[in-house]
Amino acid sequence: MSKADKRNKFLAVFERIREELIAHMKSEKMPEDAVTWFNESLIYNVPGGKLNRGISVVDTVTILLNRHLTDDEYFKAALTRIGASNSYLQAFFLVSDDMMDGSISRRGQPCWYRVHDVKGLGKVHNVAINDSFMLEGAIYHLLKTHFRRESYYVDLLELFQEVTYKTEMGQLVDLITAPEDNIDIRKYNLDKHTFIVRYKTAFYSFYLSVALAMRMCGVPDVYELNGKTIEPYKEADRILIPMGEFFQVQDDYLDYHGTEAEIGKIGTDIVDGKCSWCVCTALTYGTEAQKQLLYENYGKKGADQAVREQAVKDMYNDEQGLNIPRRYEEYQKKAVAEINAMIDQVPEPAAHEVVKGNRLRRDAFRAFLSKITDRKA
């Protein structure tokens, strides 16, 4: 099945989920304008982007079972919200994150909290805050509706709650490291960047998808294989968290190096003073003069912010100096090689052994890595 066909099949599931949520809103006797508002929020925020997180759950179930899914199994993985709920969780994070960061665009369109400003309806930031809460609440409503009688229901709840909490921890460190009204890039370093991205991005974008699929396929916490004790969820964590870090470094690089047409948003990390991999790398390897240029221009807003932003980009681009594009290419090659080496170490059953889907397989990680290697957006 092509990527386009996978996306269309998944979006068809989204439509059924959306209809179910709207039906539930109506059953609660919600006013028509509130139902319309929630429906617009779902359409605007959930199905956009490449849907890697949601689709990856379905892909991982397919790999673990080692065969094509039946219609019922696809229904289980996607329609009953393992895949789709992950997209809702992402939407919840992005809507709230855009407000906290004061972002302008997302996926080539205005951030949700700005939509009604653009339409001339006035500022509705407080409503957008509640909209993000409703996107999160929809996850647990859907899980309860479709998984309450499953043996792994509590495991799913705990996964979503644990990952949400870890993501919020990462957001906290990000916000206090780079507060919008008091940016001090002298506090930035690559170790702090690693902590932020592992907690803010890696757990929900990478570990959650695979762990959900593993629970659905009945992968236990511990099992014996070839005389060894295997802890599959620790194996998944060991590989997927560094993979999520790699993904975020890509995002940081593309924010400065990509255009809005390429990445679907306006890069704002330099103007916003973000604790980005690019600036942390520059602070680590730059000369005193280069660091001084960053102190004077990075995260500086005002009438001349475009000039200051370009000064930072020019320094990043200097082939005889920092050369961030070259450093990124070196980082990417090393990261991919290290992640592949970790995947190769995953214990898995021999090809001739009968596997019912309840054992970890290396291809689950390789498929995820292939989605992000050399991406341009």
XYZ file of C-alpha atoms in Angstrom:
377
model
C 0.000 0.000 0.000
C 1.389 3.429 -0.953
C 1.928 6.225 1.578
C -1.008 8.096 0.074
C -3.271 5.054 0.413
C -2.169 4.554 4.043
C -2.904 8.189 4.794
C -6.315 8.071 3.125
C -7.248 4.883 4.977
C -6.200 6.442 8.258
C -8.076 9.675 7.509
C -11.204 7.626 6.841
C -10.842 6.293 10.373
C -10.441 9.849 11.658
C -13.733 10.804 10.047
C -15.532 7.990 11.859
C -13.883 8.986 15.140
C -14.833 12.632 14.643
C -18.429 11.671 13.948
C -18.478 9.567 17.104
C -17.144 12.432 19.230
C -19.631 14.878 17.769
C -22.448 12.405 18.421
C -21.292 12.189 22.045
C -21.284 15.998 22.323
C -24.861 16.076 21.067
C -25.881 13.341 23.487
C -24.626 15.600 26.289
C -27.122 18.241 25.061
C -24.333 20.661 24.183
C -25.542 23.834 22.414
C -25.248 23.765 18.657
C -22.619 26.507 18.534
C -20.424 24.579 21.016
C -20.731 21.401 18.925
C -19.811 23.378 15.810
C -16.798 24.910 17.567
C -15.507 21.528 18.771
C -16.026 20.018 15.338
C -14.004 22.824 13.752
C -11.228 22.277 16.308
C -11.065 18.555 15.486
C -10.938 19.135 11.736
C -8.334 21.909 12.026
C -5.966 20.362 14.558
C -6.024 16.552 14.411
C -5.651 15.209 10.851
C -2.993 17.647 9.598
C 0.682 16.917 9.077
C 2.196 13.611 8.017
C 0.377 11.579 10.721
C 3.565 9.632 11.438
C 2.641 9.028 15.067
C -0.825 7.625 14.428
C 0.065 5.641 11.337
C 3.174 4.269 13.056
C 1.044 2.446 15.620
C -0.749 0.590 12.829
C 2.548 -0.130 11.060
C 4.105 -1.471 14.265
C 1.178 -3.815 14.930
C 1.552 -5.129 11.371
C 5.273 -5.759 11.895
C 4.828 -7.440 15.273
C 2.127 -9.745 13.908
C 4.319 -10.311 10.830
C 1.400 -10.232 8.397
C -1.226 -7.962 6.904
C -3.942 -6.872 9.307
C -7.488 -8.043 8.872
C -10.145 -5.349 8.661
C -11.037 -6.033 12.277
C -7.405 -5.734 13.393
C -6.988 -2.474 11.514
C -10.194 -1.295 13.146
C -8.663 -2.263 16.492
C -5.372 -0.486 15.864
C -6.801 2.675 14.305
C -10.560 3.084 14.741
C -10.493 2.048 18.367
C -8.068 4.844 19.018
C -4.645 3.382 19.590
C -3.450 5.073 16.418
C -5.966 7.892 16.374
C -5.656 8.781 20.044
C -1.979 9.324 19.490
C -2.865 11.932 16.862
C -5.223 13.546 19.380
C -2.443 13.649 21.944
C -0.159 15.348 19.459
C -2.876 17.875 18.651
C -3.333 18.604 22.373
C 0.390 19.260 22.778
C 0.720 21.378 19.636
C -2.267 23.631 20.318
C -1.047 24.389 23.842
C 2.632 24.614 22.819
C 1.878 27.146 20.083
C 0.120 29.375 22.619
C 2.970 29.137 25.125
C 5.545 29.869 22.423
C 3.528 32.562 20.665
C 4.032 30.708 17.370
C 2.623 32.123 14.150
C 1.957 29.155 11.892
C 1.688 25.392 12.029
C 1.560 23.062 9.004
C 1.378 26.016 6.644
C -1.646 27.641 8.298
C -2.220 29.942 11.287
C -1.881 28.315 14.707
C -5.285 27.416 16.138
C -5.261 30.146 18.796
C -4.749 32.716 16.001
C -7.467 31.490 13.664
C -10.165 33.750 15.051
C -7.784 36.705 15.200
C -7.222 36.170 11.493
C -10.961 35.985 10.885
C -11.457 39.264 12.736
C -13.409 37.723 15.600
C -11.106 38.989 18.308
C -8.679 37.218 20.597
C -9.917 33.900 21.959
C -6.765 32.570 23.646
C -8.733 31.375 26.668
C -11.068 29.345 24.462
C -8.074 27.813 22.673
C -6.675 26.728 26.055
C -9.907 24.884 26.758
C -9.876 23.452 23.233
C -6.510 21.839 23.979
C -7.942 20.341 27.173
C -10.877 18.933 25.215
C -8.536 17.287 22.723
C -6.824 15.561 25.641
C -10.130 14.622 27.266
C -11.302 13.047 24.014
C -8.461 10.527 24.260
C -9.661 9.110 27.563
C -13.312 9.138 26.496
C -12.396 7.093 23.425
C -10.149 4.705 25.327
C -12.893 4.052 27.873
C -15.508 3.513 25.179
C -13.504 0.993 23.186
C -10.947 -0.592 25.512
C -12.515 -0.770 28.947
C -13.074 -4.530 28.675
C -9.614 -5.304 27.271
C -7.006 -6.856 29.558
C -4.522 -4.123 28.605
C -6.896 -1.170 29.202
C -5.057 0.001 32.329
C -1.727 -0.335 30.499
C -2.989 2.046 27.810
C -4.223 4.553 30.379
C -0.917 4.448 32.228
C 1.046 4.894 29.002
C -0.886 7.994 27.991
C -0.749 9.485 31.483
C 2.948 8.752 31.996
C 3.990 10.100 28.600
C 1.828 13.204 28.978
C 3.456 13.936 32.335
C 6.968 13.449 30.938
C 6.164 15.737 28.014
C 4.956 18.420 30.392
C 8.184 18.062 32.378
C 10.149 18.721 29.210
C 7.959 21.713 28.391
C 8.569 23.116 31.876
C 12.352 22.919 31.496
C 12.095 24.421 28.011
C 9.978 27.347 29.199
C 12.133 28.231 32.227
C 15.364 27.777 30.266
C 14.228 30.222 27.601
C 11.563 32.491 29.162
C 10.231 34.826 26.480
C 10.784 37.985 28.549
C 14.228 37.136 29.948
C 16.264 35.074 27.494
C 19.832 34.307 28.544
C 21.498 31.968 26.080
C 24.501 31.633 28.391
C 22.390 28.992 30.176
C 22.107 26.917 26.996
C 24.200 23.814 26.357
C 23.892 20.536 24.502
C 23.203 18.513 27.680
C 20.221 20.695 28.590
C 18.988 20.523 25.002
C 19.147 16.716 25.149
C 17.081 16.610 28.338
C 14.429 18.952 26.940
C 13.973 17.117 23.655
C 13.963 13.660 25.201
C 11.172 14.613 27.587
C 9.295 17.106 25.429
C 9.381 15.168 22.154
C 10.877 11.687 22.245
C 8.531 9.990 24.699
C 5.269 11.014 23.025
C 6.474 11.065 19.419
C 8.396 7.787 19.407
C 8.204 5.586 22.484
C 4.433 5.929 22.907
C 3.557 4.725 19.411
C 5.565 1.521 19.663
C 4.647 0.824 23.293
C 0.927 1.131 22.459
C 1.305 -1.371 19.622
C 3.279 -3.720 21.862
C 0.513 -3.666 24.495
C -2.117 -4.321 21.860
C -0.150 -7.325 20.554
C 0.273 -8.755 24.037
C 4.011 -8.195 24.392
C 4.688 -8.881 28.101
C 6.929 -6.858 30.396
C 9.454 -9.725 30.555
C 9.997 -12.931 28.598
C 12.665 -15.558 28.021
C 14.346 -15.913 24.636
C 17.245 -18.232 23.848
C 18.014 -18.569 27.535
C 18.071 -14.814 28.141
C 15.656 -12.601 30.053
C 14.285 -9.891 27.776
C 12.628 -6.675 28.978
C 11.082 -5.435 25.720
C 9.794 -2.079 26.951
C 13.266 -1.190 28.213
C 14.630 -2.235 24.816
C 12.101 0.054 23.120
C 13.023 2.930 25.429
C 16.758 2.391 24.780
C 16.279 2.832 21.027
C 13.309 5.152 20.628
C 14.362 7.931 22.986
C 17.642 8.577 21.092
C 15.615 8.320 17.881
C 13.285 11.017 19.172
C 16.289 13.177 20.044
C 17.566 12.766 16.488
C 14.130 13.750 15.165
C 14.111 16.964 17.215
C 17.639 17.909 16.144
C 16.347 17.587 12.583
C 13.459 19.907 13.479
C 15.832 22.450 14.990
C 18.042 22.366 11.920
C 15.114 22.650 9.510
C 13.669 25.568 11.514
C 16.723 27.642 10.597
C 17.609 26.050 7.255
C 14.198 25.257 5.710
C 11.635 27.564 4.097
C 7.969 27.790 5.085
C 7.047 26.036 1.833
C 9.365 23.158 2.734
C 8.571 22.660 6.430
C 4.999 23.990 6.674
C 5.758 26.715 9.204
C 7.785 29.879 9.649
C 11.030 29.146 11.441
C 11.152 31.261 14.603
C 13.768 29.617 16.841
C 16.366 32.363 16.372
C 13.973 35.274 16.933
C 12.262 33.483 19.829
C 15.584 32.609 21.438
C 14.864 28.884 21.575
C 17.261 26.420 23.186
C 17.885 24.848 19.789
C 20.528 22.307 18.786
C 21.909 24.893 16.365
C 22.592 27.586 18.967
C 23.814 25.042 21.535
C 26.264 23.723 18.926
C 27.376 27.259 18.109
C 27.919 28.039 21.787
C 29.892 24.814 22.232
C 32.207 25.152 19.240
C 32.147 28.865 18.415
C 34.904 31.369 19.041
C 34.515 34.115 21.626
C 33.696 36.549 18.825
C 31.007 34.231 17.464
C 29.516 33.765 20.919
C 29.442 37.534 21.367
C 27.547 37.880 18.097
C 24.997 35.378 19.430
C 24.667 37.244 22.743
C 23.940 40.446 20.848
C 21.541 39.068 18.228
C 19.980 35.732 19.257
C 16.449 36.010 20.632
C 16.317 39.774 20.100
C 12.943 41.094 18.998
C 12.059 44.529 17.702
C 12.129 46.583 14.546
C 15.519 45.199 13.515
C 14.846 41.548 14.435
C 15.034 40.423 10.800
C 18.523 41.919 10.489
C 19.621 40.260 13.736
C 18.152 36.926 12.665
C 20.003 37.100 9.354
C 23.265 37.888 11.149
C 22.888 34.649 13.134
C 22.007 32.673 10.006
C 25.009 34.084 8.160
C 27.250 32.958 11.006
C 25.637 29.497 10.988
C 26.152 29.284 7.214
C 29.788 30.417 7.164
C 31.617 27.529 5.493
C 34.946 28.733 6.851
C 33.557 29.140 10.358
C 30.825 27.343 12.285
C 29.293 25.740 9.180
C 26.207 24.376 10.946
C 25.028 22.525 7.779
C 28.259 20.496 7.744
C 28.061 19.828 11.484
C 24.463 18.702 11.073
C 25.358 16.292 8.259
C 28.076 14.801 10.464
C 25.669 14.546 13.386
C 23.003 12.881 11.240
C 25.361 10.218 9.871
C 26.641 9.402 13.351
C 23.164 9.329 14.924
C 21.707 7.034 12.255
C 24.682 4.665 12.515
C 24.398 4.512 16.316
C 20.638 3.918 16.242
C 21.010 1.165 13.633
C 23.675 -0.450 15.812
C 21.281 -0.405 18.782
C 18.535 -1.947 16.650
C 20.882 -4.736 15.569
C 21.351 -5.624 19.249
C 17.634 -6.250 19.858
C 17.137 -9.971 20.645
C 14.472 -11.470 18.397
C 13.202 -14.952 17.560
C 14.806 -16.876 14.727
C 13.004 -16.698 11.385
C 11.809 -20.303 11.615
C 10.226 -19.863 15.052
C 6.471 -19.370 15.271
C 5.716 -15.869 16.529
C 2.232 -14.744 17.468
C 3.104 -11.036 17.630
C 3.993 -10.996 21.326
C 7.749 -10.659 20.843
C 9.796 -7.625 19.892
C 11.061 -7.368 16.302
C 13.863 -5.186 14.946
C 11.839 -4.173 11.905
C 9.476 -2.187 14.143
C 12.343 0.189 14.907
C 13.803 0.146 11.416
C 10.442 1.172 9.953
C 10.242 4.123 12.325
C 13.805 5.229 11.582
C 13.190 5.038 7.841
C 10.346 7.561 8.192
C 12.642 10.269 9.510
C 16.063 9.686 7.940
C 16.973 12.439 5.459
C 13.581 14.106 5.850
C 13.263 17.628 4.484
C 10.145 18.730 6.385
